[in-house]
Amino acid sequence: SVKYELTGAEFLVGIPGTLGGALAMNAGAFGGEIWDVIHSVTTINRQGIERVRSREEFNVGYRSVELEKDEWFLTASLNLQSDTSQNSKAILKDLLGRRSDSQPIGEASCGSVFKNPDTGAPAAKLIDKCGLKGLAIGGAVVSEKHANFILNSGNASAEDIEKLICKVQQVVKEQFDVMLIPEVRMIGTSLHEGSIGDE
């Protein structure tokens, strides 16, 4: 957006993934969420039928969007403003600096793993208080820099990551009676028995 002198979505800088993924889970940071700036989206279903839909047609929540089964996002039209003042570049620089100070930027991860619970303490703080930074299963490891990030140390399998997510959920539940819900989406068949999703 900066290249085209547009502003309004700077809060998304540094979030890994695709636009479709960001729409599907209402990605956000620094007080903003992608659906805050959506005008309309185009979706497609398994039969290949495309629909243009307005933002108002979706029930949007914290890291969630109600989407019909077997329907995916193709495109999005965003409500952004013109900014020729270079303010957007300064905002991006500030946000990237804040991210790199507190998050494992540049390391292989899927971004923030768990939604922050409604109980007050952020997921990262609960995980950290459980002493789980550095916990590893196979090639998956809880980041030392930010406890709500799981890193691929180079050879992590999907099973390693899924098992580590379940282990973190189990320990936090035992110590704080809080069930952490992943904000990452698992695609395919579950490889591990135990808690993961938002059932």
Short mmCIF file of C-alpha atoms in Angstrom, two decimals, residues 100-198:
data_model
loop_
_atom_site.label_atom_id
_atom_site.label_comp_id
_atom_site.label_asym_id
_atom_site.label_seq_id
_atom_site.Cartn_x
_atom_site.Cartn_y
_atom_site.Cartn_z
CA SER A 100 11.28 -7.17 15.94
CA ASP A 101 11.85 -6.06 19.55
CA SER A 102 9.30 -8.54 20.89
CA GLN A 103 8.80 -11.26 18.26
CA PRO A 104 11.05 -13.78 16.47
CA ILE A 105 10.97 -11.94 13.14
CA GLY A 106 12.99 -13.70 10.45
CA GLU A 107 12.63 -17.13 12.05
CA ALA A 108 10.41 -19.84 10.57
CA SER A 109 7.04 -19.61 12.32
CA CYS A 110 3.36 -19.24 11.49
CA GLY A 111 3.02 -16.13 13.61
CA SER A 112 1.04 -15.97 16.82
CA VAL A 113 -0.26 -19.47 17.67
CA PHE A 114 -2.99 -18.91 20.28
CA LYS A 115 -5.80 -16.40 20.64
CA ASN A 116 -5.58 -14.26 23.75
CA PRO A 117 -8.12 -15.64 26.24
CA ASP A 118 -10.91 -13.53 27.70
CA THR A 119 -9.47 -14.07 31.19
CA GLY A 120 -7.15 -11.05 31.10
CA ALA A 121 -3.60 -12.38 30.76
CA PRO A 122 -2.36 -12.73 27.17
CA ALA A 123 -1.58 -16.24 25.91
CA ALA A 124 2.16 -15.49 25.76
CA LYS A 125 2.23 -14.48 29.43
CA LEU A 126 0.43 -17.67 30.51
CA ILE A 127 2.77 -19.84 28.44
CA ASP A 128 5.81 -18.01 29.82
CA LYS A 129 4.58 -18.34 33.43
CA CYS A 130 4.35 -22.09 32.84
CA GLY A 131 8.05 -22.11 31.97
CA LEU A 132 7.45 -23.38 28.45
CA LYS A 133 9.84 -21.13 26.50
CA GLY A 134 12.32 -23.43 24.77
CA LEU A 135 10.10 -26.51 25.09
CA ALA A 136 10.64 -28.65 21.99
CA ILE A 137 8.96 -31.62 20.39
CA GLY A 138 10.90 -32.87 17.40
CA GLY A 139 11.83 -29.82 15.34
CA ALA A 140 9.10 -27.59 16.82
CA VAL A 141 10.08 -25.28 19.69
CA VAL A 142 8.35 -22.59 21.76
CA SER A 143 10.19 -19.34 21.02
CA GLU A 144 12.47 -17.95 23.73
CA LYS A 145 11.70 -14.42 22.51
CA HIS A 146 7.89 -14.63 22.49
CA ALA A 147 6.13 -17.60 24.09
CA ASN A 148 3.12 -17.43 21.75
CA PHE A 149 5.28 -18.35 18.74
CA ILE A 150 6.22 -21.89 17.77
CA LEU A 151 9.33 -22.03 15.61
CA ASN A 152 10.53 -24.60 13.10
CA SER A 153 14.12 -25.28 14.12
CA GLY A 154 14.75 -26.70 10.67
CA ASN A 155 13.10 -30.08 10.55
CA ALA A 156 9.71 -29.73 12.25
CA SER A 157 6.88 -31.86 10.93
CA ALA A 158 3.20 -30.96 11.11
CA GLU A 159 2.90 -33.66 13.77
CA ASP A 160 5.67 -32.03 15.87
CA ILE A 161 3.90 -28.67 15.75
CA GLU A 162 0.50 -30.17 16.51
CA LYS A 163 1.88 -32.16 19.46
CA LEU A 164 3.62 -29.06 20.83
CA ILE A 165 0.40 -27.03 20.55
CA CYS A 166 -1.44 -29.75 22.47
CA LYS A 167 1.29 -29.91 25.12
CA VAL A 168 1.18 -26.14 25.65
CA GLN A 169 -2.63 -26.28 25.91
CA GLN A 170 -2.41 -29.11 28.45
CA VAL A 171 0.15 -27.39 30.71
CA VAL A 172 -1.63 -24.00 30.65
CA LYS A 173 -4.96 -25.72 31.39
CA GLU A 174 -3.42 -27.61 34.33
CA GLN A 175 -1.72 -24.56 35.83
CA PHE A 176 -4.25 -21.79 35.14
CA ASP A 177 -7.49 -23.60 34.22
CA VAL A 178 -7.50 -21.71 30.90
CA MET A 179 -7.89 -23.54 27.59
CA LEU A 180 -5.87 -21.76 24.93
CA ILE A 181 -7.55 -21.79 21.51
CA PRO A 182 -5.27 -21.71 18.45
CA GLU A 183 -5.63 -18.83 16.06
CA VAL A 184 -3.69 -20.84 13.48
CA ARG A 185 -5.86 -23.11 11.35
CA MET A 186 -5.03 -26.79 11.01
CA ILE A 187 -5.85 -28.19 7.59
CA GLY A 188 -6.30 -31.93 7.15
CA THR A 189 -6.69 -34.81 9.56
CA SER A 190 -5.60 -34.38 13.16
CA LEU A 191 -2.51 -36.39 13.97
CA HIS A 192 -2.80 -36.11 17.73
CA GLU A 193 -5.47 -36.91 20.27
CA GLY A 194 -6.20 -34.11 22.68
CA SER A 195 -7.36 -30.56 22.55
CA ILE A 196 -6.63 -28.19 19.70
CA GLY A 197 -9.58 -26.50 18.11
CA ASP A 198 -12.37 -24.17 18.97
#
